Amino acid sequence: MADHRILLLGPPGAGKGTQAKRLTAEYDLDHITTGDALRQNKDMETEYGTPGEYMDAGELVPDPVVNEIVVAALEEADGFVLDGYPRNLDQAEFLSEETDLDHVVFLDVPEQELVDRLTGRRVCDDCGANYHVEFDRPEEEGVCDECGGELIQREDDTEDTVRERLRVYRENTEPVVEHYRDEGVLVEVSGEGTPDEVFGRLRDVVEN
């Protein structure tokens, strides 16, 4: 089976993480996220220092450092699903110079649906398992199926915070979507429906 180099784009709540896991399992690919790449290479020396220096200080890791770390992770992978990078136009232009992508897919979900998904999320305070008040309820309300812990709404899942996250996304990352649209390589896939339905659409894109 051919290796696939897939970039998955979409706003918070679009289901990128869920679909990336399914794609990596289906096609035996590496799931590469900025956060994982930085954590796994905290001590990697770059011209601008190590990622760990910024992370330990609670600071944003500068683009040049993120770029080096992500490209190093891509070079080690035979095939990959890239999720959460590039986050801005400079990163997108850097990525275009460094690697060829087979598929650039944008998961399209209406804003109100994103708000409903994100504000309905509940997380186990003990083990971190995720649930949803509509789509993925626990067997007993407010109690984690996995460990019996209490389910809470995280601070960044309240409606005001969610709408602000979506605004920041539009400001920073929508230019990335436009960049790939202008290049004629962007494929838009509806992110509405069940995870199975969305995955079926993604599989059609990857295999055709």
Tab-separated table of C-alpha atoms in Angstrom:
chain	number	residue	atom	x	y	z
A	1	MET	CA	0.000	0.000	0.000
A	2	ALA	CA	1.325	3.449	-0.917
A	3	ASP	CA	2.317	5.714	1.923
A	4	HIS	CA	0.090	8.737	2.326
A	5	ARG	CA	1.176	12.208	3.412
A	6	ILE	CA	-1.995	13.840	4.671
A	7	LEU	CA	-2.522	17.307	6.147
A	8	LEU	CA	-5.754	17.601	8.140
A	9	LEU	CA	-7.070	21.140	8.650
A	10	GLY	CA	-10.130	22.402	10.492
A	11	PRO	CA	-11.303	24.553	13.390
A	12	PRO	CA	-11.363	23.435	17.049
A	13	GLY	CA	-14.158	20.884	17.465
A	14	ALA	CA	-14.132	19.757	13.826
A	15	GLY	CA	-12.978	16.255	14.824
A	16	LYS	CA	-9.408	16.381	13.530
A	17	GLY	CA	-7.991	14.350	16.417
A	18	THR	CA	-10.645	11.621	16.128
A	19	GLN	CA	-10.277	11.324	12.359
A	20	ALA	CA	-6.476	11.499	12.447
A	21	LYS	CA	-6.410	8.489	14.798
A	22	ARG	CA	-8.695	6.543	12.444
A	23	LEU	CA	-6.645	7.430	9.373
A	24	THR	CA	-3.384	6.435	11.051
A	25	ALA	CA	-4.866	3.088	12.108
A	26	GLU	CA	-6.466	2.385	8.713
A	27	TYR	CA	-3.367	3.187	6.625
A	28	ASP	CA	-0.581	2.473	9.158
A	29	LEU	CA	0.610	6.079	9.263
A	30	ASP	CA	2.257	8.224	11.926
A	31	HIS	CA	0.002	10.785	13.652
A	32	ILE	CA	2.099	13.932	13.949
A	33	THR	CA	0.871	16.827	16.080
A	34	THR	CA	2.849	19.916	17.041
A	35	GLY	CA	2.422	19.203	20.754
A	36	ASP	CA	3.610	15.588	20.523
A	37	ALA	CA	6.538	16.522	18.275
A	38	LEU	CA	7.665	19.218	20.709
A	39	ARG	CA	7.302	16.976	23.769
A	40	GLN	CA	9.228	14.141	22.114
A	41	ASN	CA	12.037	16.499	21.046
A	42	LYS	CA	12.154	18.856	24.032
A	43	ASP	CA	15.946	18.725	24.119
A	44	MET	CA	16.629	18.987	20.370
A	45	GLU	CA	19.139	21.777	19.750
A	46	THR	CA	18.130	24.393	17.198
A	47	GLU	CA	19.611	27.739	16.248
A	48	TYR	CA	17.062	29.317	18.625
A	49	GLY	CA	17.557	26.968	21.588
A	50	THR	CA	15.616	23.859	22.595
A	51	PRO	CA	11.795	23.607	22.694
A	52	GLY	CA	12.052	22.651	26.358
A	53	GLU	CA	13.517	26.028	27.290
A	54	TYR	CA	10.370	27.790	26.039
A	55	MET	CA	7.920	25.152	27.271
A	56	ASP	CA	9.378	25.097	30.803
A	57	ALA	CA	9.086	28.885	30.939
A	58	GLY	CA	5.456	28.677	29.830
A	59	GLU	CA	6.246	30.609	26.647
A	60	LEU	CA	5.107	29.974	23.070
A	61	VAL	CA	7.734	28.044	21.119
A	62	PRO	CA	8.859	30.319	18.232
A	63	ASP	CA	7.946	29.348	14.667
A	64	PRO	CA	11.525	28.543	13.546
A	65	VAL	CA	11.880	26.009	16.391
A	66	VAL	CA	8.441	24.470	15.730
A	67	ASN	CA	9.278	24.247	12.020
A	68	GLU	CA	12.523	22.352	12.636
A	69	ILE	CA	10.909	19.931	15.071
A	70	VAL	CA	7.926	19.151	12.827
A	71	VAL	CA	10.079	18.653	9.725
A	72	ALA	CA	12.357	16.298	11.677
A	73	ALA	CA	9.272	14.252	12.678
A	74	LEU	CA	8.004	14.187	9.066
A	75	GLU	CA	11.368	13.001	7.765
A	76	GLU	CA	11.298	10.025	10.143
A	77	ALA	CA	7.810	8.946	9.003
A	78	ASP	CA	7.109	6.751	5.973
A	79	GLY	CA	3.608	8.200	5.828
A	80	PHE	CA	1.784	10.567	8.148
A	81	VAL	CA	-1.304	12.490	9.157
A	82	LEU	CA	-0.276	16.009	10.163
A	83	ASP	CA	-2.718	17.629	12.588
A	84	GLY	CA	-2.404	21.064	14.264
A	85	TYR	CA	0.340	22.399	11.984
A	86	PRO	CA	0.734	24.698	10.099
A	87	ARG	CA	-1.058	27.220	12.313
A	88	ASN	CA	-0.135	30.340	10.316
A	89	LEU	CA	0.892	31.385	6.822
A	90	ASP	CA	4.639	31.459	7.544
A	91	GLN	CA	4.503	27.855	8.753
A	92	ALA	CA	2.448	26.834	5.699
A	93	GLU	CA	4.970	28.378	3.310
A	94	PHE	CA	7.837	26.710	5.166
A	95	LEU	CA	6.065	23.335	5.007
A	96	SER	CA	5.511	23.698	1.241
A	97	GLU	CA	9.268	24.129	0.765
A	98	GLU	CA	10.166	21.149	2.942
A	99	THR	CA	7.731	18.369	2.025
A	100	ASP	CA	5.255	17.264	-0.634
A	101	LEU	CA	1.743	16.509	0.591
A	102	ASP	CA	-0.540	13.977	-1.105
A	103	HIS	CA	-3.766	15.271	0.411
A	104	VAL	CA	-4.723	18.557	2.089
A	105	VAL	CA	-8.147	18.067	3.649
A	106	PHE	CA	-10.267	20.684	5.402
A	107	LEU	CA	-12.975	19.415	7.764
A	108	ASP	CA	-15.823	21.881	7.304
A	109	VAL	CA	-18.287	22.276	10.198
A	110	PRO	CA	-20.699	25.219	10.759
A	111	GLU	CA	-19.755	27.475	13.681
A	112	GLN	CA	-22.850	26.753	15.794
A	113	GLU	CA	-22.199	23.029	15.482
A	114	LEU	CA	-18.613	23.602	16.669
A	115	VAL	CA	-19.890	25.573	19.677
A	116	ASP	CA	-22.384	22.797	20.531
A	117	ARG	CA	-19.685	20.141	20.276
A	118	LEU	CA	-17.124	21.971	22.360
A	119	THR	CA	-19.436	23.300	25.083
A	120	GLY	CA	-20.988	19.832	25.438
A	121	ARG	CA	-17.675	18.126	26.088
A	122	ARG	CA	-17.121	16.652	29.547
A	123	VAL	CA	-13.778	15.343	30.772
A	124	CYS	CA	-13.024	12.931	33.613
A	125	ASP	CA	-11.239	14.829	36.372
A	126	ASP	CA	-9.235	11.690	37.228
A	127	CYS	CA	-8.290	9.815	34.030
A	128	GLY	CA	-8.982	12.430	31.329
A	129	ALA	CA	-11.501	10.337	29.338
A	130	ASN	CA	-13.747	12.448	27.074
A	131	TYR	CA	-17.553	12.367	26.859
A	132	HIS	CA	-20.262	14.561	25.377
A	133	VAL	CA	-23.656	15.517	26.787
A	134	GLU	CA	-25.368	14.646	23.477
A	135	PHE	CA	-23.127	12.471	21.329
A	136	ASP	CA	-21.195	10.314	23.780
A	137	ARG	CA	-22.877	10.053	27.162
A	138	PRO	CA	-21.493	8.008	30.044
A	139	GLU	CA	-23.615	5.140	31.389
A	140	GLU	CA	-24.258	7.123	34.578
A	141	GLU	CA	-24.597	10.893	34.258
A	142	GLY	CA	-21.577	12.787	35.576
A	143	VAL	CA	-19.584	9.589	36.248
A	144	CYS	CA	-16.704	8.248	34.119
A	145	ASP	CA	-17.291	4.770	32.651
A	146	GLU	CA	-13.541	4.085	32.744
A	147	CYS	CA	-12.622	4.872	36.348
A	148	GLY	CA	-15.705	6.205	38.163
A	149	GLY	CA	-14.243	9.711	38.406
A	150	GLU	CA	-16.261	12.942	38.259
A	151	LEU	CA	-16.960	14.437	34.812
A	152	ILE	CA	-16.314	18.180	34.574
A	153	GLN	CA	-16.575	20.918	31.962
A	154	ARG	CA	-13.132	22.375	31.358
A	155	GLU	CA	-12.757	26.155	31.580
A	156	ASP	CA	-11.810	26.369	27.911
A	157	ASP	CA	-15.044	24.579	26.928
A	158	THR	CA	-17.413	27.336	28.155
A	159	GLU	CA	-19.288	29.181	25.399
A	160	ASP	CA	-17.454	32.516	25.731
A	161	THR	CA	-14.077	30.789	25.667
A	162	VAL	CA	-15.079	28.558	22.749
A	163	ARG	CA	-16.215	31.522	20.652
A	164	GLU	CA	-12.938	33.312	21.419
A	165	ARG	CA	-10.947	30.214	20.403
A	166	LEU	CA	-12.863	30.128	17.117
A	167	ARG	CA	-12.188	33.834	16.545
A	168	VAL	CA	-8.446	33.324	17.127
A	169	TYR	CA	-8.535	30.299	14.810
A	170	ARG	CA	-10.172	32.352	12.048
A	171	GLU	CA	-7.629	35.134	12.470
A	172	ASN	CA	-4.528	32.932	12.447
A	173	THR	CA	-5.366	29.741	10.609
A	174	GLU	CA	-7.972	30.622	7.988
A	175	PRO	CA	-5.215	32.244	5.877
A	176	VAL	CA	-3.572	28.783	5.858
A	177	VAL	CA	-6.774	27.258	4.446
A	178	GLU	CA	-6.891	30.009	1.798
A	179	HIS	CA	-3.219	29.359	0.952
A	180	TYR	CA	-3.959	25.740	0.049
A	181	ARG	CA	-7.223	26.694	-1.672
A	182	ASP	CA	-5.303	29.178	-3.863
A	183	GLU	CA	-2.781	26.463	-4.706
A	184	GLY	CA	-5.666	24.285	-5.900
A	185	VAL	CA	-4.814	21.385	-3.581
A	186	LEU	CA	-7.437	21.836	-0.839
A	187	VAL	CA	-10.217	19.250	-0.589
A	188	GLU	CA	-13.153	20.260	1.597
A	189	VAL	CA	-14.959	17.463	3.415
A	190	SER	CA	-18.095	17.912	5.510
A	191	GLY	CA	-17.299	17.235	9.160
A	192	GLU	CA	-20.992	16.909	10.052
A	193	GLY	CA	-22.552	13.555	10.896
A	194	THR	CA	-21.251	10.589	12.848
A	195	PRO	CA	-17.502	9.880	13.065
A	196	ASP	CA	-18.119	6.855	10.805
A	197	GLU	CA	-19.789	9.019	8.148
A	198	VAL	CA	-16.989	11.582	8.229
A	199	PHE	CA	-14.346	8.858	8.055
A	200	GLY	CA	-16.078	7.358	4.997
A	201	ARG	CA	-15.735	10.726	3.217
A	202	LEU	CA	-12.068	10.998	4.196
A	203	ARG	CA	-11.356	7.486	2.960
A	204	ASP	CA	-12.885	8.384	-0.415
A	205	VAL	CA	-10.496	11.345	-0.678
A	206	VAL	CA	-7.415	9.347	0.320
A	207	GLU	CA	-8.125	6.436	-2.003
A	208	ASN	CA	-9.179	8.412	-5.095
